[in-house]
PDB file of C-alpha atoms in Angstrom:
ATOM      1  CA  UNK H   1     -38.233  27.522 -34.630  1.00 61.00           C
ATOM      2  CA  UNK H   2     -37.669  27.582 -30.936  1.00 69.00           C
ATOM      3  CA  UNK H   3     -34.815  26.149 -28.939  1.00 72.00           C
ATOM      4  CA  UNK H   4     -35.671  22.856 -27.268  1.00 71.00           C
ATOM      5  CA  UNK H   5     -33.962  21.698 -24.132  1.00 71.00           C
ATOM      6  CA  UNK H   6     -32.078  18.456 -23.989  1.00 69.00           C
ATOM      7  CA  UNK H   7     -33.949  15.670 -22.280  1.00 67.00           C
ATOM      8  CA  UNK H   8     -30.977  13.638 -21.038  1.00 64.00           C
ATOM      9  CA  UNK H   9     -31.907  10.305 -22.551  1.00 68.00           C
ATOM     10  CA  UNK H  10     -29.416   7.529 -23.289  1.00 66.00           C
ATOM     11  CA  UNK H  11     -27.306   8.002 -20.179  1.00 69.00           C
ATOM     12  CA  UNK H  12     -25.245   5.243 -18.700  1.00 69.00           C
ATOM     13  CA  UNK H  13     -26.175   5.046 -15.034  1.00 65.00           C
ATOM     14  CA  UNK H  14     -23.321   2.686 -14.110  1.00 67.00           C
ATOM     15  CA  UNK H  15     -20.601   5.047 -15.411  1.00 66.00           C
ATOM     16  CA  UNK H  16     -20.927   7.242 -12.340  1.00 68.00           C
ATOM     17  CA  UNK H  17     -19.710   4.459 -10.053  1.00 72.00           C
ATOM     18  CA  UNK H  18     -16.411   3.643 -11.801  1.00 79.00           C
ATOM     19  CA  UNK H  19     -14.355   5.871  -9.505  1.00 80.00           C
ATOM     20  CA  UNK H  20     -15.505   3.999  -6.427  1.00 82.00           C
ATOM     21  CA  UNK H  21     -14.973   0.605  -8.080  1.00 82.00           C
ATOM     22  CA  UNK H  22     -11.445   1.449  -9.189  1.00 81.00           C
ATOM     23  CA  UNK H  23     -10.587   2.947  -5.815  1.00 84.00           C
ATOM     24  CA  UNK H  24     -11.682  -0.278  -4.147  1.00 84.00           C
ATOM     25  CA  UNK H  25      -9.810  -2.409  -6.662  1.00 82.00           C
ATOM     26  CA  UNK H  26      -6.556  -0.443  -6.318  1.00 82.00           C
ATOM     27  CA  UNK H  27      -6.774  -0.181  -2.510  1.00 84.00           C
ATOM     28  CA  UNK H  28      -3.448  -0.424  -0.698  1.00 83.00           C
ATOM     29  CA  UNK H  29      -3.053  -1.171   2.966  1.00 89.00           C
ATOM     30  CA  UNK H  30      -3.140   1.842   5.258  1.00 92.00           C
ATOM     31  CA  UNK H  31       0.019   3.226   6.846  1.00 92.00           C
ATOM     32  CA  UNK H  32      -0.851   2.054  10.367  1.00 92.00           C
ATOM     33  CA  UNK H  33      -1.458  -1.493   9.077  1.00 94.00           C
ATOM     34  CA  UNK H  34       1.940  -1.475   7.368  1.00 95.00           C
ATOM     35  CA  UNK H  35       3.610  -0.297  10.588  1.00 94.00           C
ATOM     36  CA  UNK H  36       2.218  -3.434  12.234  1.00 94.00           C
ATOM     37  CA  UNK H  37       3.536  -5.517   9.307  1.00 94.00           C
ATOM     38  CA  UNK H  38       7.006  -3.988   9.709  1.00 93.00           C
ATOM     39  CA  UNK H  39       7.495  -5.529  13.155  1.00 94.00           C
ATOM     40  CA  UNK H  40      10.180  -8.252  12.885  1.00 93.00           C
ATOM     41  CA  UNK H  41       7.892 -11.225  13.595  1.00 94.00           C
ATOM     42  CA  UNK H  42       5.292 -10.162  11.023  1.00 94.00           C
ATOM     43  CA  UNK H  43       7.903  -9.057   8.489  1.00 93.00           C
ATOM     44  CA  UNK H  44       9.635 -12.438   8.493  1.00 93.00           C
ATOM     45  CA  UNK H  45       6.282 -14.172   7.863  1.00 94.00           C
ATOM     46  CA  UNK H  46       5.448 -11.903   4.935  1.00 93.00           C
ATOM     47  CA  UNK H  47       8.891 -11.968   3.333  1.00 92.00           C
ATOM     48  CA  UNK H  48       9.319 -15.752   3.626  1.00 92.00           C
ATOM     49  CA  UNK H  49       5.930 -16.984   2.463  1.00 92.00           C
ATOM     50  CA  UNK H  50       5.264 -20.445   1.142  1.00 94.00           C
ATOM     51  CA  UNK H  51       4.836 -20.830  -2.609  1.00 94.00           C
ATOM     52  CA  UNK H  52       1.335 -19.810  -3.644  1.00 94.00           C
ATOM     53  CA  UNK H  53       0.664 -20.015  -7.375  1.00 95.00           C
ATOM     54  CA  UNK H  54      -2.453 -17.845  -7.106  1.00 96.00           C
ATOM     55  CA  UNK H  55      -0.350 -14.757  -6.305  1.00 94.00           C
ATOM     56  CA  UNK H  56       2.033 -12.962  -8.698  1.00 94.00           C
ATOM     57  CA  UNK H  57       5.510 -14.479  -8.648  1.00 93.00           C
ATOM     58  CA  UNK H  58       4.193 -17.355  -6.505  1.00 93.00           C
ATOM     59  CA  UNK H  59       4.330 -15.008  -3.465  1.00 92.00           C
ATOM     60  CA  UNK H  60       8.151 -14.987  -3.480  1.00 93.00           C
ATOM     61  CA  UNK H  61       8.694 -11.315  -4.386  1.00 94.00           C
ATOM     62  CA  UNK H  62       6.831  -9.081  -1.917  1.00 94.00           C
ATOM     63  CA  UNK H  63       7.365  -5.406  -1.095  1.00 95.00           C
ATOM     64  CA  UNK H  64       6.691  -5.048   2.605  1.00 94.00           C
ATOM     65  CA  UNK H  65       6.237  -1.269   2.545  1.00 95.00           C
ATOM     66  CA  UNK H  66       3.826  -1.110  -0.396  1.00 94.00           C
ATOM     67  CA  UNK H  67       2.148  -4.478   0.341  1.00 93.00           C
ATOM     68  CA  UNK H  68       2.449  -5.598  -3.284  1.00 94.00           C
ATOM     69  CA  UNK H  69       3.543  -8.819  -4.953  1.00 94.00           C
ATOM     70  CA  UNK H  70       5.807  -8.786  -8.016  1.00 95.00           C
ATOM     71  CA  UNK H  71       6.441 -11.354 -10.724  1.00 95.00           C
ATOM     72  CA  UNK H  72      10.244 -11.438 -10.502  1.00 93.00           C
ATOM     73  CA  UNK H  73      13.242 -10.257  -8.539  1.00 93.00           C
ATOM     74  CA  UNK H  74      14.043  -7.814 -11.353  1.00 94.00           C
ATOM     75  CA  UNK H  75      10.549  -6.273 -11.140  1.00 95.00           C
ATOM     76  CA  UNK H  76      10.967  -5.904  -7.368  1.00 95.00           C
ATOM     77  CA  UNK H  77      14.346  -4.155  -7.821  1.00 94.00           C
ATOM     78  CA  UNK H  78      12.827  -1.784 -10.372  1.00 96.00           C
ATOM     79  CA  UNK H  79       9.970  -1.066  -7.978  1.00 96.00           C
ATOM     80  CA  UNK H  80      12.455  -0.099  -5.247  1.00 96.00           C
ATOM     81  CA  UNK H  81      13.927   2.503  -7.605  1.00 96.00           C
ATOM     82  CA  UNK H  82      10.536   3.996  -8.497  1.00 96.00           C
ATOM     83  CA  UNK H  83       8.701   7.006  -7.197  1.00 97.00           C
ATOM     84  CA  UNK H  84       5.630   5.231  -5.699  1.00 94.00           C
ATOM     85  CA  UNK H  85       7.881   3.143  -3.427  1.00 95.00           C
ATOM     86  CA  UNK H  86       9.903   6.189  -2.382  1.00 96.00           C
ATOM     87  CA  UNK H  87       6.686   8.095  -1.617  1.00 95.00           C
ATOM     88  CA  UNK H  88       5.446   5.218   0.544  1.00 95.00           C
ATOM     89  CA  UNK H  89       8.777   5.101   2.440  1.00 95.00           C
ATOM     90  CA  UNK H  90       8.512   8.837   3.109  1.00 95.00           C
ATOM     91  CA  UNK H  91       4.926   8.400   4.280  1.00 94.00           C
ATOM     92  CA  UNK H  92       5.951   5.594   6.659  1.00 94.00           C
ATOM     93  CA  UNK H  93       8.625   7.748   8.331  1.00 95.00           C
ATOM     94  CA  UNK H  94       6.024   9.446  10.526  1.00 93.00           C
ATOM     95  CA  UNK H  95       4.701   7.601  13.550  1.00 91.00           C
ATOM     96  CA  UNK H  96       1.240   6.066  12.971  1.00 90.00           C
ATOM     97  CA  UNK H  97      -1.832   7.813  14.341  1.00 87.00           C
ATOM     98  CA  UNK H  98      -2.881   6.432  17.738  1.00 87.00           C
ATOM     99  CA  UNK H  99      -5.810   6.672  20.129  1.00 89.00           C
ATOM    100  CA  UNK H 100      -3.724   8.766  22.531  1.00 88.00           C
ATOM    101  CA  UNK H 101      -3.082  11.290  19.762  1.00 88.00           C
ATOM    102  CA  UNK H 102      -6.811  11.398  18.965  1.00 89.00           C
ATOM    103  CA  UNK H 103      -7.593  12.162  22.608  1.00 90.00           C
ATOM    104  CA  UNK H 104      -4.989  14.943  22.675  1.00 89.00           C
ATOM    105  CA  UNK H 105      -6.573  16.433  19.534  1.00 87.00           C
ATOM    106  CA  UNK H 106      -9.978  16.364  21.259  1.00 89.00           C
ATOM    107  CA  UNK H 107      -8.635  18.532  24.077  1.00 86.00           C
ATOM    108  CA  UNK H 108      -7.771  15.836  26.615  1.00 85.00           C
ATOM    109  CA  UNK H 109      -4.077  16.676  26.731  1.00 81.00           C
ATOM    110  CA  UNK H 110      -1.409  18.844  25.176  1.00 85.00           C
ATOM    111  CA  UNK H 111      -0.209  18.466  21.606  1.00 82.00           C
ATOM    112  CA  UNK H 112       2.884  16.364  20.986  1.00 85.00           C
ATOM    113  CA  UNK H 113       4.331  16.373  17.474  1.00 84.00           C
ATOM    114  CA  UNK H 114       4.498  12.933  15.835  1.00 84.00           C
ATOM    115  CA  UNK H 115       7.917  11.306  16.017  1.00 88.00           C
ATOM    116  CA  UNK H 116       9.866  10.092  13.032  1.00 91.00           C
ATOM    117  CA  UNK H 117      10.512   6.402  12.524  1.00 89.00           C
ATOM    118  CA  UNK H 118      13.594   5.066  10.749  1.00 90.00           C
ATOM    119  CA  UNK H 119      12.433   3.115   7.682  1.00 89.00           C
ATOM    120  CA  UNK H 120      14.707   1.461   5.125  1.00 88.00           C
ATOM    121  CA  UNK H 121      13.922  -0.514   2.016  1.00 87.00           C
ATOM    122  CA  UNK H 122      13.906  -4.224   2.766  1.00 86.00           C
ATOM    123  CA  UNK H 123      16.941  -6.270   1.721  1.00 85.00           C
ATOM    124  CA  UNK H 124      16.561  -8.396  -1.385  1.00 84.00           C
ATOM    125  CA  UNK H 125      16.791 -12.165  -1.243  1.00 80.00           C
ATOM    126  CA  UNK H 126      19.998 -13.622  -2.678  1.00 78.00           C
ATOM    127  CA  UNK H 127      19.537 -15.514  -5.939  1.00 72.00           C
ATOM    128  CA  UNK H 128      20.374 -18.796  -4.205  1.00 61.00           C
ATOM    129  CA  UNK H 129      17.278 -18.505  -1.955  1.00 67.00           C
ATOM    130  CA  UNK H 130      14.855 -17.813  -4.791  1.00 66.00           C
ATOM    131  CA  UNK H 131      12.876 -20.909  -5.688  1.00 63.00           C
ATOM    132  CA  UNK H 132      12.379 -21.784  -9.325  1.00 61.00           C
ATOM    133  CA  UNK H 133       8.751 -22.520 -10.146  1.00 58.00           C
TER     134      UNK H 133
END
């Protein structure tokens, strides 16, 4: 009896694409987009949204830094204490990448180290402002 090689039948061709699908599904906004959202005019719009029942928590509990909606004020508080939020805050402390920095990297100027930006966790809404739905 000789050894026969495996033919590779019965393979699931769609299984190879799960990583890309999950990465797209779990996509968070990029750091430079969040820096734009952190400007006072944009931040007030995002933190004081109208009630939208299609979003978790009717769009009343939103983390500005992580760009995520939560179902309750308690869940938002717990998120602020967690490691993913703290990692995102640390990531946001560096100045966002700009076109001027890209040109300096290409040799059209001298290197300037990125500056640090002061970032704090957003204040929570008082219980009197939270709408019951």
